[in-house]
Amino acid sequence: MATKRAHLLEAAMPTAKLARREIADHHAGKTLTYKLLLSTNGEEIKDFYLTLESKSQSSDKILVKKPYLGGFRKEISFDICVEKDLGDIVQVKLEMDNSQWFCGHIRVKSPSGKCFEFPCYRWMTLIRLKSKDKKNWNLDRKYSGLMKRWIQWHRGFPQSIDAKLDELPLDVRFDEEKDSNFTGDFRRAFVSSSLDSFKGYFESWKEIADFEKIFGNYNLKNTLLENVIQDWNTDYMFGYQFLNGCNPVMIRKCKELPDKFPVTHEMVEGCLQRGLTLQEELKAGNIYIVDYEILEGVPAKKTHPDTPYYLTAPICLLYNNRLNQIVPIAIQLSQHSGETSPIFLPNDDEHDWMLAKMWVKSSDFNIHQLVTHLLKTHLISEVFEMAMYRQLSAVHPVYKLLIPHVRFTIAINAEGRERLINEDGVFSKISSVSGPGIEEVMKRAMETFTYKSLCFPEAIKARGMEDAPKYHYRDDGMKVWEAINCFVSDVVNIYYDSDETVQKDVEIQKFVKDVSFGMNDSDNFPKSLKTQVELAEYLTAVIFTASAQHSALNFGQVSAPPECGNRPSALTSVTQSFHHAQAASPTEGPSGPGIYHGQSAGPGLFQ
């Protein structure tokens, strides 16, 4: 009875008391126990050797045998017994022969109760990683590098991995869970044969009431989507989505009207509510502008001689009214003013004004998908992930910092290149942009793309949007940026005690230079970093782009559906014409409303 009671009391002892007991046992000649948790992808793990290391000492090489590891589990717990207290564990070494399995991370709990986590996210390959043989470690890095070479997929695109989807290295492929999620969100929705499940989105419409057929099977009651569907044609909702929709990066403060957009005070006087002239409103900071100059002259898709598609390069002027609502007050559907390119106003015929706004939002859809979303989150994050694999060893602290955020980007983009933006992909079916047009848009976007535009505070300031009202994208984004930067700065200061240590880190300098090469050797991206502050900002930009920025631009599509005319992805002419734009050319402006191609109201084309 006494023995049983003693065991029960010992089991109930706090961690600190257990630690003291274990240390006491050690001094009495007994071993100490380190508890390990190994995270995998659930596949079979074979025998391997493990060594625990602190700053000053290490354990013996311990054989962890397959029977001891158990069956196919994603998390495997086991104990390692040592004869001495190693102190704080700073490194775990794995060695193996004829083995190949995925290691997510290893968590170590010391006898004193301290926990140490070691991210890996790599496949353990046939190459044996000897604990003190740097030559073999370099061989492993060389092997990985050979499998991750740069290539420019199409003209104008940034560099990407030189591999097709089924050729991707194991390290960058989806794991079972991610592949299952992506299959559900992507393949079932967009790559089914003939896209039969979305047939309604590819049919012609002649009047707004036709949209009710598309949404007949949706339960939209009391949802944000319901509000957008009901109010999409209002000036308030049109302007609000430039601030907090899925493409909130196009709008900027307008201090001076461009010559190509000759809006006069007389044109917009009825929209100005403060009794000021247009020039005075400009000086007061109440005027905003959205300009799609990047689309000027871009060739539209030509799929059928009787169904011409059109691309516009519109300019839209917006006004901050007395209710702090950003509303449109003038729209020009091309980059050149004149008789064939009139300026549409809110007091025009209501259908003309509605259609002018739809053409603006159609251009916005294409730029959002190709530039804001695809290029400036997906493809750019792939450059960061590629450079990380190519230049940083798996034990480098920056590798461990970045890997959870950029992981799977290469795999997602490889899938997208083969199924979404290829010649017969989903995007070509739903948009007005031709294949050569996509390349031209990418080329133009890359020419003006800068590293500083990835730094959120700098991007907001560059557009003069520091004091725009109800700009929740800015307010939330600043908080997230500051939180990430604070954390990253702490990590940087742990591993780099001076600016000189940053400059002398060969791997970091090669990583930054490789990113610049991946951006087509752009001079707009740094080729080296000199200070701790610069490194912290750079890493913050990488993490923010792949996480918070992508989320804002991707998942915002849930509340900004193209199906209701809100953001039509493609428009083409029909018999009803614009009263003022009958002579517009196909690349300069529309001749009327028309066929509508949409996408599913969900996460969007690119995940």
Coordinates of C-alpha atoms in Angstrom, one line a residue:
M1 CA 0.0 0.0 0.0
A2 CA 2.8 2.4 0.9
T3 CA 4.5 1.7 -2.4
K4 CA 1.4 2.4 -4.4
R5 CA 0.8 5.6 -2.5
A6 CA 4.4 6.7 -3.1
H7 CA 3.9 6.2 -6.8
L8 CA 0.6 8.2 -6.8
L9 CA 2.3 11.1 -5.0
E10 CA 5.2 11.0 -7.4
A11 CA 2.9 11.1 -10.4
A12 CA 1.2 14.2 -8.9
M13 CA 4.4 16.1 -8.2
P14 CA 4.8 19.4 -10.2
T15 CA 7.3 19.5 -13.0
A16 CA 9.8 21.4 -10.9
K17 CA 9.8 18.7 -8.3
L18 CA 10.1 15.9 -10.9
A19 CA 13.1 17.8 -12.4
R20 CA 14.8 18.0 -9.0
R21 CA 14.1 14.3 -8.5
E22 CA 15.6 13.4 -11.9
I23 CA 18.7 15.5 -11.2
A24 CA 19.1 13.9 -7.8
D25 CA 18.8 10.5 -9.5
H26 CA 21.5 11.5 -11.9
H27 CA 23.9 12.3 -9.1
A28 CA 23.1 8.9 -7.6
G29 CA 24.2 7.3 -10.9
K30 CA 20.9 7.2 -12.8
T31 CA 20.1 8.5 -16.2
L32 CA 18.2 11.7 -17.2
T33 CA 15.3 11.6 -19.7
Y34 CA 14.7 14.0 -22.6
K35 CA 11.2 13.7 -24.0
L36 CA 11.0 14.2 -27.8
L37 CA 8.0 14.8 -30.1
L38 CA 8.7 14.2 -33.8
S39 CA 6.2 15.7 -36.3
T40 CA 6.0 14.0 -39.7
N41 CA 3.6 13.7 -42.6
G42 CA 2.3 10.4 -41.4
E43 CA 4.4 8.2 -43.7
E44 CA 6.7 5.4 -42.5
I45 CA 9.8 6.3 -40.7
K46 CA 12.8 4.0 -40.7
D47 CA 15.7 3.7 -38.2
F48 CA 17.8 6.8 -37.6
Y49 CA 20.5 8.2 -35.3
L50 CA 19.9 11.2 -33.1
T51 CA 22.2 13.5 -31.2
L52 CA 21.2 16.3 -28.8
E53 CA 23.6 19.2 -28.5
S54 CA 23.9 22.2 -26.3
K55 CA 26.5 25.0 -26.7
S56 CA 29.2 23.2 -24.8
Q57 CA 28.4 19.4 -24.9
S58 CA 26.4 16.8 -26.7
S59 CA 24.9 13.4 -26.1
D60 CA 26.1 10.2 -27.5
K61 CA 24.7 9.2 -30.9
I62 CA 21.5 7.3 -30.1
L63 CA 19.9 4.8 -32.4
V64 CA 16.1 5.3 -32.7
K65 CA 14.7 2.1 -34.1
K66 CA 11.6 1.6 -36.3
P67 CA 9.7 -0.6 -33.8
Y68 CA 10.3 2.0 -31.2
L69 CA 8.7 4.7 -33.4
G70 CA 5.4 2.8 -33.8
G71 CA 3.1 2.9 -36.8
F72 CA 2.1 5.5 -39.3
R73 CA 1.5 8.6 -37.1
K74 CA 2.0 12.3 -37.7
E75 CA 3.3 12.9 -34.2
I76 CA 5.6 10.4 -32.6
S77 CA 6.7 10.7 -28.9
F78 CA 9.7 9.0 -27.5
D79 CA 12.3 9.4 -24.7
I80 CA 16.0 9.7 -24.9
C81 CA 18.0 8.8 -21.9
V82 CA 21.4 10.4 -21.2
E83 CA 24.0 10.2 -18.4
K84 CA 24.5 13.9 -17.9
D85 CA 22.5 17.1 -17.9
L86 CA 23.2 18.8 -21.3
G87 CA 21.7 22.1 -20.4
D88 CA 19.7 24.1 -23.1
I89 CA 19.5 22.2 -26.3
V90 CA 20.5 24.3 -29.3
Q91 CA 20.7 21.6 -32.0
V92 CA 19.3 18.2 -32.9
K93 CA 21.3 16.1 -35.4
L94 CA 19.7 13.3 -37.4
E95 CA 21.8 10.7 -39.3
M96 CA 20.4 7.9 -41.5
D97 CA 21.2 5.4 -44.2
N98 CA 18.8 4.3 -46.9
S99 CA 16.0 6.3 -45.5
Q100 CA 13.6 8.9 -46.9
W101 CA 10.9 10.5 -44.8
F102 CA 9.6 14.0 -44.0
C103 CA 10.5 15.8 -40.8
G104 CA 8.1 18.7 -39.9
H105 CA 9.7 19.7 -36.6
I106 CA 11.2 18.2 -33.4
R107 CA 10.2 19.3 -30.0
V108 CA 12.5 18.6 -27.0
K109 CA 11.6 18.8 -23.3
S110 CA 14.5 18.7 -21.0
P111 CA 14.6 17.1 -17.5
S112 CA 14.2 20.6 -16.0
G113 CA 10.9 21.1 -17.9
K114 CA 12.3 23.5 -20.6
C115 CA 11.0 23.1 -24.1
F116 CA 12.9 23.6 -27.3
E117 CA 11.5 23.4 -30.8
F118 CA 13.4 22.8 -34.0
P119 CA 11.6 23.5 -37.3
C120 CA 12.7 21.5 -40.3
Y121 CA 10.0 21.1 -43.0
R122 CA 12.3 19.0 -45.1
W123 CA 12.5 15.5 -46.5
M124 CA 15.3 13.5 -45.0
T125 CA 16.9 12.0 -48.0
L126 CA 19.3 9.1 -48.8
I127 CA 22.3 11.4 -48.2
R128 CA 23.7 10.8 -44.7
L129 CA 24.2 13.9 -42.7
K130 CA 27.2 13.2 -40.5
S131 CA 27.4 15.3 -37.4
K132 CA 30.9 16.7 -37.9
D133 CA 31.3 16.2 -41.7
K134 CA 30.6 19.6 -43.3
K135 CA 31.5 18.2 -46.7
N136 CA 28.5 15.9 -46.6
W137 CA 26.3 18.7 -45.4
N138 CA 27.4 20.8 -48.4
L139 CA 26.7 17.9 -50.7
D140 CA 23.2 17.8 -49.4
R141 CA 22.8 21.6 -50.2
K142 CA 24.3 21.1 -53.6
Y143 CA 21.8 18.2 -54.3
S144 CA 18.9 20.5 -53.3
G145 CA 20.3 23.3 -55.5
L146 CA 20.4 21.2 -58.5
M147 CA 16.7 20.5 -58.1
K148 CA 15.8 24.1 -57.7
R149 CA 17.0 26.1 -60.8
W150 CA 15.6 29.4 -62.0
I151 CA 13.7 29.8 -65.3
Q152 CA 11.4 32.5 -66.7
W153 CA 8.1 30.8 -67.5
H154 CA 7.0 33.4 -70.0
R155 CA 8.3 36.8 -71.1
G156 CA 7.7 39.5 -68.5
F157 CA 7.2 37.1 -65.6
P158 CA 9.6 36.9 -62.7
Q159 CA 11.9 33.9 -62.4
S160 CA 10.3 30.7 -61.1
I161 CA 11.3 27.0 -60.5
D162 CA 12.6 25.1 -63.4
A163 CA 10.3 22.2 -63.0
K164 CA 6.8 21.1 -63.9
L165 CA 4.2 20.1 -61.3
D166 CA 5.1 16.4 -61.4
E167 CA 8.8 17.2 -61.3
L168 CA 8.9 19.3 -58.2
P169 CA 11.4 18.3 -55.5
L170 CA 10.0 16.6 -52.4
D171 CA 10.7 19.6 -50.2
V172 CA 8.4 21.9 -52.0
R173 CA 5.5 19.5 -52.8
F174 CA 2.2 19.6 -50.9
D175 CA 1.9 17.4 -47.9
E176 CA -1.1 15.2 -47.6
E177 CA -3.2 17.7 -45.7
K178 CA -2.4 20.7 -47.9
D179 CA -2.9 18.6 -51.1
S180 CA -6.4 17.6 -49.8
N181 CA -7.4 21.2 -49.0
F182 CA -6.1 22.5 -52.3
T183 CA -7.8 19.7 -54.2
G184 CA -11.1 20.7 -52.6
D185 CA -10.7 24.4 -53.2
F186 CA -9.1 24.3 -56.6
R187 CA -9.4 21.2 -58.7
R188 CA -13.1 20.5 -58.0
A189 CA -14.0 24.1 -58.6
F190 CA -11.9 25.1 -61.6
V191 CA -10.3 22.1 -63.3
S192 CA -13.3 19.8 -63.7
S193 CA -14.1 18.8 -67.3
S194 CA -15.8 21.7 -69.2
L195 CA -16.3 23.5 -65.9
D196 CA -19.9 22.2 -65.9
S197 CA -20.5 23.1 -62.3
F198 CA -20.1 26.8 -63.2
K199 CA -21.9 26.7 -66.5
G200 CA -24.2 29.6 -65.5
Y201 CA -21.3 32.0 -65.1
F202 CA -20.4 31.6 -68.8
E203 CA -23.7 32.5 -70.3
S204 CA -24.8 35.8 -71.9
W205 CA -27.0 38.2 -70.0
K206 CA -29.2 41.0 -71.4
E207 CA -30.5 42.6 -68.2
I208 CA -29.5 42.9 -64.5
A209 CA -32.4 40.6 -63.5
D210 CA -30.6 37.7 -65.2
F211 CA -28.2 37.6 -62.3
E212 CA -30.9 36.3 -60.1
K213 CA -30.7 33.0 -62.0
I214 CA -27.0 32.7 -61.1
F215 CA -27.6 33.2 -57.4
G216 CA -30.7 31.1 -57.2
N217 CA -29.0 28.3 -55.3
Y218 CA -27.1 30.5 -52.9
N219 CA -28.3 31.1 -49.3
L220 CA -27.2 34.7 -48.9
K221 CA -29.5 35.9 -46.2
N222 CA -27.8 38.1 -43.5
T223 CA -24.4 37.8 -45.1
L224 CA -21.9 40.5 -46.2
L225 CA -22.2 39.0 -49.7
E226 CA -25.9 39.8 -49.7
N227 CA -25.2 43.5 -49.0
V228 CA -22.7 43.7 -51.8
I229 CA -25.1 42.0 -54.2
Q230 CA -27.9 44.4 -53.2
D231 CA -25.8 47.6 -53.3
W232 CA -23.1 46.9 -55.9
N233 CA -24.5 49.5 -58.3
T234 CA -24.5 52.4 -55.7
D235 CA -21.8 55.0 -55.9
Y236 CA -21.0 54.4 -52.2
M237 CA -20.3 50.6 -52.6
F238 CA -18.4 51.3 -55.8
G239 CA -16.0 53.7 -53.9
Y240 CA -15.9 51.7 -50.7
Q241 CA -14.6 48.6 -52.5
F242 CA -11.5 50.6 -53.6
L243 CA -10.7 51.0 -49.9
N244 CA -11.7 47.7 -48.4
G245 CA -12.5 45.3 -51.3
C246 CA -10.2 42.7 -52.7
N247 CA -8.0 45.2 -54.6
P248 CA -7.5 48.1 -52.1
V249 CA -4.1 49.1 -53.5
M250 CA -5.1 51.0 -56.7
I251 CA -6.6 54.1 -55.1
R252 CA -4.3 57.1 -54.3
K253 CA -4.6 60.7 -53.2
C254 CA -4.9 63.1 -56.2
K255 CA -3.3 66.5 -55.7
E256 CA -3.2 67.5 -59.4
L257 CA -5.3 66.2 -62.3
P258 CA -3.3 64.7 -65.1
D259 CA -3.5 66.4 -68.5
K260 CA -5.0 63.2 -70.0
F261 CA -8.0 63.5 -67.7
P262 CA -9.4 67.0 -68.2
V263 CA -12.1 67.1 -65.6
T264 CA -13.4 70.6 -64.9
H265 CA -15.1 72.2 -61.9
E266 CA -18.2 72.7 -64.0
M267 CA -18.5 69.0 -64.7
V268 CA -18.4 67.9 -61.1
E269 CA -19.7 71.0 -59.3
G270 CA -23.0 69.2 -58.4
C271 CA -21.0 66.4 -56.6
L272 CA -18.9 68.7 -54.4
Q273 CA -20.6 69.2 -51.0
R274 CA -18.4 71.6 -49.2
G275 CA -18.9 74.7 -51.3
L276 CA -15.3 74.5 -52.6
T277 CA -14.1 74.5 -56.2
L278 CA -12.5 71.4 -57.6
Q279 CA -9.0 72.9 -57.2
E280 CA -9.7 73.7 -53.6
E281 CA -10.9 70.2 -53.0
L282 CA -7.7 68.9 -54.5
K283 CA -5.6 71.0 -52.2
A284 CA -7.7 70.0 -49.2
G285 CA -7.0 66.3 -49.9
N286 CA -10.5 65.3 -50.7
I287 CA -10.0 64.0 -54.2
Y288 CA -8.7 60.5 -55.0
I289 CA -7.9 58.8 -58.3
V290 CA -7.7 55.2 -59.8
D291 CA -5.7 54.9 -63.0
Y292 CA -5.5 51.7 -65.1
E293 CA -2.8 53.0 -67.5
I294 CA -1.1 49.6 -67.4
L295 CA -3.9 48.2 -69.6
E296 CA -3.5 50.8 -72.4
G297 CA -3.1 49.0 -75.7
V298 CA -3.0 45.5 -74.2
P299 CA -4.5 43.1 -76.7
A300 CA -7.9 41.7 -75.8
K301 CA -8.9 38.1 -76.3
K302 CA -10.3 37.0 -79.7
T303 CA -12.1 33.7 -79.4
H304 CA -14.8 34.2 -82.0
P305 CA -15.2 36.7 -84.9
D306 CA -18.8 37.5 -83.9
T307 CA -17.9 38.0 -80.2
P308 CA -15.2 40.7 -79.9
Y309 CA -13.9 41.3 -76.4
Y310 CA -12.7 44.7 -75.2
L311 CA -10.2 46.0 -72.7
T312 CA -10.4 49.5 -71.3
A313 CA -7.7 51.5 -69.5
P314 CA -10.0 53.7 -67.5
I315 CA -9.3 56.6 -65.1
C316 CA -11.7 57.2 -62.3
L317 CA -11.9 60.3 -60.0
L318 CA -13.4 59.9 -56.5
Y319 CA -14.5 62.4 -53.9
N320 CA -14.5 62.2 -50.1
N321 CA -18.0 63.6 -49.3
R322 CA -19.3 65.1 -46.1
L323 CA -20.2 61.7 -44.8
N324 CA -16.6 60.5 -45.3
Q325 CA -17.7 58.3 -48.1
I326 CA -15.4 57.9 -51.1
V327 CA -17.7 58.1 -54.2
P328 CA -17.0 58.3 -58.0
I329 CA -17.5 61.7 -59.6
A330 CA -15.9 61.2 -63.1
I331 CA -14.9 58.3 -65.3
Q332 CA -13.0 58.3 -68.6
L333 CA -12.6 54.9 -70.3
S334 CA -9.3 55.5 -72.0
Q335 CA -6.0 57.2 -71.5
H336 CA -6.7 59.8 -74.2
S337 CA -9.3 62.5 -73.9
G338 CA -11.4 63.7 -76.9
E339 CA -14.7 63.3 -78.7
T340 CA -14.3 59.5 -78.9
S341 CA -13.4 59.3 -75.2
P342 CA -16.0 61.2 -73.2
I343 CA -16.0 61.7 -69.5
F344 CA -18.9 60.0 -67.8
L345 CA -20.5 61.8 -64.8
P346 CA -23.1 60.8 -62.1
N347 CA -25.7 63.0 -63.7
D348 CA -25.5 61.2 -67.0
D349 CA -28.2 58.7 -68.0
E350 CA -28.3 56.2 -65.2
H351 CA -27.5 53.2 -67.4
D352 CA -24.6 55.0 -69.0
W353 CA -23.2 55.8 -65.5
M354 CA -23.8 52.2 -64.4
L355 CA -22.0 50.7 -67.4
A356 CA -19.1 53.1 -67.0
K357 CA -18.6 51.9 -63.5
M358 CA -18.8 48.3 -64.7
W359 CA -16.1 48.9 -67.2
V360 CA -13.9 50.3 -64.5
K361 CA -14.5 47.3 -62.3
S362 CA -13.9 44.9 -65.1
S363 CA -10.5 46.5 -65.6
D364 CA -10.0 46.3 -61.8
F365 CA -10.8 42.6 -61.9
N366 CA -8.1 41.8 -64.4
I367 CA -5.5 43.9 -62.7
H368 CA -6.3 42.5 -59.3
Q369 CA -6.0 38.9 -60.5
L370 CA -2.9 39.3 -62.7
V371 CA -0.9 42.0 -60.9
T372 CA -2.1 42.7 -57.4
H373 CA -2.8 39.0 -56.5
L374 CA -0.9 36.7 -58.8
L375 CA 2.3 38.7 -59.4
K376 CA 2.7 40.7 -56.2
T377 CA 1.9 37.9 -53.7
H378 CA 2.1 34.5 -55.4
L379 CA 5.0 34.9 -57.9
I380 CA 7.0 37.2 -55.7
S381 CA 6.7 34.8 -52.7
E382 CA 7.9 32.0 -55.0
V383 CA 11.1 34.1 -55.7
F384 CA 11.6 34.4 -51.9
E385 CA 11.0 30.7 -51.3
M386 CA 13.3 29.7 -54.2
A387 CA 16.1 31.9 -53.0
M388 CA 15.7 30.6 -49.5
Y389 CA 16.1 27.0 -50.6
R390 CA 19.0 27.8 -52.9
Q391 CA 21.0 30.0 -50.5
L392 CA 20.1 29.3 -46.9
S393 CA 21.0 26.0 -45.1
A394 CA 18.2 24.3 -43.2
V395 CA 19.8 25.2 -39.9
H396 CA 20.1 28.9 -40.7
P397 CA 17.8 30.9 -38.3
V398 CA 16.3 33.0 -41.2
Y399 CA 15.4 29.7 -43.0
K400 CA 13.6 28.6 -39.9
L401 CA 11.9 32.0 -39.6
L402 CA 10.7 32.1 -43.2
I403 CA 9.8 28.5 -44.0
P404 CA 6.3 28.3 -42.3
H405 CA 5.2 31.4 -44.3
V406 CA 6.5 30.7 -47.8
R407 CA 6.2 27.0 -47.8
F408 CA 3.9 25.5 -50.5
T409 CA 4.1 28.7 -52.6
I410 CA 6.1 27.0 -55.3
A411 CA 3.7 24.0 -55.5
I412 CA 0.6 26.3 -55.7
N413 CA 2.2 28.4 -58.4
A414 CA 3.3 25.3 -60.4
E415 CA -0.3 24.1 -60.3
G416 CA -1.5 27.6 -61.4
R417 CA 0.9 27.8 -64.3
E418 CA -0.4 24.4 -65.6
R419 CA -4.1 24.9 -65.0
L420 CA -5.0 28.5 -64.4
I421 CA -2.9 30.9 -66.5
N422 CA -1.8 28.6 -69.3
E423 CA -3.2 29.0 -72.8
D424 CA -6.3 26.9 -72.1
G425 CA -6.5 27.7 -68.4
V426 CA -9.4 29.0 -66.3
F427 CA -8.2 32.6 -66.5
S428 CA -8.2 32.6 -70.3
K429 CA -11.8 31.4 -70.2
I430 CA -13.2 34.1 -67.9
S431 CA -11.2 37.2 -68.7
S432 CA -10.8 39.7 -71.6
V433 CA -7.0 39.5 -71.6
S434 CA -5.3 37.5 -74.4
G435 CA -2.3 35.3 -73.8
P436 CA 0.1 37.9 -75.2
G437 CA -1.8 40.5 -73.2
I438 CA -1.0 38.7 -70.0
E439 CA 2.7 38.7 -70.8
E440 CA 2.5 42.4 -71.6
V441 CA 0.8 43.3 -68.4
M442 CA 3.3 41.3 -66.4
K443 CA 6.2 42.9 -68.2
R444 CA 4.8 46.4 -67.4
A445 CA 4.1 45.6 -63.8
M446 CA 7.6 44.2 -63.3
E447 CA 9.2 47.3 -64.7
T448 CA 7.7 49.5 -62.1
F449 CA 7.7 47.0 -59.2
T450 CA 9.9 48.0 -56.3
Y451 CA 11.0 46.4 -53.0
K452 CA 9.7 49.4 -51.1
S453 CA 6.2 48.7 -52.4
L454 CA 6.3 45.5 -50.3
C455 CA 7.0 47.5 -47.2
F456 CA 3.4 48.3 -46.1
P457 CA 4.0 51.7 -44.4
E458 CA 6.0 52.9 -47.4
A459 CA 3.3 51.7 -49.8
I460 CA 0.5 53.5 -47.9
K461 CA 2.6 56.7 -47.8
A462 CA 3.5 56.5 -51.5
R463 CA -0.1 56.6 -52.4
G464 CA -0.9 59.4 -50.0
M465 CA -3.4 57.2 -48.1
E466 CA -2.3 57.9 -44.6
D467 CA -5.5 59.9 -43.7
A468 CA -8.1 58.4 -46.0
P469 CA -11.4 57.8 -44.1
K470 CA -12.7 54.3 -43.3
Y471 CA -9.6 52.7 -44.8
H472 CA -9.7 49.5 -42.7
Y473 CA -7.2 47.7 -45.0
R474 CA -4.6 50.4 -44.0
D475 CA -5.5 50.4 -40.3
D476 CA -5.5 46.6 -39.9
G477 CA -2.5 46.2 -42.1
M478 CA -0.4 48.6 -40.1
K479 CA -1.1 46.7 -36.9
V480 CA -0.2 43.4 -38.5
W481 CA 3.0 44.9 -40.1
E482 CA 4.1 46.4 -36.8
A483 CA 3.5 43.1 -34.9
I484 CA 5.5 41.1 -37.5
N485 CA 8.3 43.6 -37.6
C486 CA 8.5 43.6 -33.8
F487 CA 8.8 39.9 -33.6
V488 CA 11.3 39.7 -36.6
S489 CA 13.4 42.4 -35.1
D490 CA 13.7 40.5 -31.8
V491 CA 14.8 37.3 -33.7
V492 CA 17.3 39.3 -35.8
N493 CA 18.8 40.9 -32.6
I494 CA 19.2 37.4 -31.0
Y495 CA 21.4 36.1 -33.9
Y496 CA 23.0 39.3 -35.0
D497 CA 24.7 41.5 -32.3
S498 CA 25.8 44.2 -34.7
D499 CA 25.5 45.5 -38.3
E500 CA 28.8 44.0 -39.1
T501 CA 27.5 40.5 -38.3
V502 CA 24.8 41.0 -40.9
Q503 CA 27.3 42.1 -43.5
K504 CA 29.5 39.1 -42.8
D505 CA 26.7 36.5 -43.1
V506 CA 27.5 35.1 -46.5
E507 CA 24.3 33.1 -46.7
I508 CA 22.1 36.1 -46.1
Q509 CA 23.9 38.3 -48.6
K510 CA 23.6 35.5 -51.2
F511 CA 19.9 35.1 -50.4
V512 CA 19.2 38.8 -51.0
K513 CA 21.2 38.8 -54.2
D514 CA 19.4 35.7 -55.5
V515 CA 16.1 37.3 -54.8
S516 CA 17.1 40.3 -56.9
F517 CA 18.1 37.9 -59.7
G518 CA 14.7 36.2 -59.4
M519 CA 13.1 39.6 -59.9
N520 CA 14.7 39.6 -63.3
D521 CA 17.9 41.2 -61.9
S522 CA 15.9 44.3 -61.1
D523 CA 17.7 47.3 -59.7
N524 CA 14.5 48.1 -57.7
F525 CA 15.4 45.3 -55.3
P526 CA 18.5 45.4 -52.9
K527 CA 21.4 43.2 -53.7
S528 CA 22.8 43.3 -50.2
L529 CA 21.8 44.3 -46.7
K530 CA 24.1 46.3 -44.3
T531 CA 22.3 46.7 -41.0
Q532 CA 20.1 44.8 -38.5
V533 CA 17.3 47.2 -39.2
E534 CA 17.5 46.6 -42.9
L535 CA 17.4 42.8 -42.4
A536 CA 14.5 43.0 -40.1
E537 CA 12.5 45.1 -42.5
Y538 CA 13.4 42.8 -45.4
L539 CA 12.3 39.7 -43.6
T540 CA 9.1 41.5 -42.4
A541 CA 8.3 42.3 -46.0
V542 CA 8.7 38.6 -47.0
I543 CA 6.5 37.3 -44.2
F544 CA 3.9 40.1 -44.6
T545 CA 3.6 39.6 -48.3
A546 CA 3.1 35.8 -48.1
S547 CA 0.7 36.0 -45.2
A548 CA -1.3 39.1 -44.3
Q549 CA -1.1 40.8 -47.7
H550 CA -2.1 37.7 -49.6
S551 CA -5.0 37.0 -47.2
A552 CA -6.3 40.6 -47.8
L553 CA -6.1 40.3 -51.5
N554 CA -7.3 36.7 -51.8
F555 CA -10.1 36.1 -49.3
G556 CA -11.6 39.6 -49.9
Q557 CA -13.0 38.1 -53.1
V558 CA -15.6 36.3 -51.0
S559 CA -17.4 39.7 -50.4
A560 CA -16.7 41.1 -53.9
P561 CA -18.5 38.7 -56.3
P562 CA -18.1 39.3 -60.0
E563 CA -21.3 37.4 -60.8
C564 CA -23.7 40.3 -60.0
G565 CA -22.0 42.9 -62.3
N566 CA -19.9 44.1 -59.4
R567 CA -16.6 43.1 -61.0
P568 CA -17.3 41.5 -64.4
S569 CA -14.2 39.7 -65.6
A570 CA -15.1 40.1 -69.3
L571 CA -17.4 42.4 -71.3
T572 CA -18.1 42.4 -75.0
S573 CA -20.4 44.4 -77.3
V574 CA -24.1 43.8 -78.0
T575 CA -26.7 45.8 -79.8
Q576 CA -27.4 48.3 -77.0
S577 CA -24.7 51.0 -77.2
F578 CA -23.3 53.7 -75.0
H579 CA -24.8 57.0 -76.1
H580 CA -21.4 58.7 -76.0
A581 CA -18.9 56.0 -77.0
Q582 CA -20.0 54.4 -80.2
A583 CA -16.8 55.3 -82.0
A584 CA -14.5 53.9 -79.3
S585 CA -11.9 51.4 -80.6
P586 CA -11.7 47.8 -79.1
T587 CA -8.6 48.6 -77.1
E588 CA -9.7 52.1 -76.0
G589 CA -13.3 51.7 -74.8
P590 CA -16.5 49.7 -75.0
S591 CA -19.5 50.0 -77.2
G592 CA -21.9 48.6 -74.8
P593 CA -22.7 46.0 -72.1
G594 CA -22.5 42.3 -73.0
I595 CA -21.5 38.8 -72.3
Y596 CA -20.4 38.2 -68.8
H597 CA -17.8 35.7 -67.6
G598 CA -17.5 35.2 -63.9
Q599 CA -15.7 33.1 -61.3
S600 CA -16.9 31.3 -58.2
A601 CA -17.6 33.5 -55.2
G602 CA -14.9 32.1 -53.0
P603 CA -11.2 32.3 -52.3
G604 CA -10.6 33.2 -56.0
L605 CA -8.5 31.9 -58.8
F606 CA -5.2 31.7 -56.9
Q607 CA -5.1 30.3 -53.4

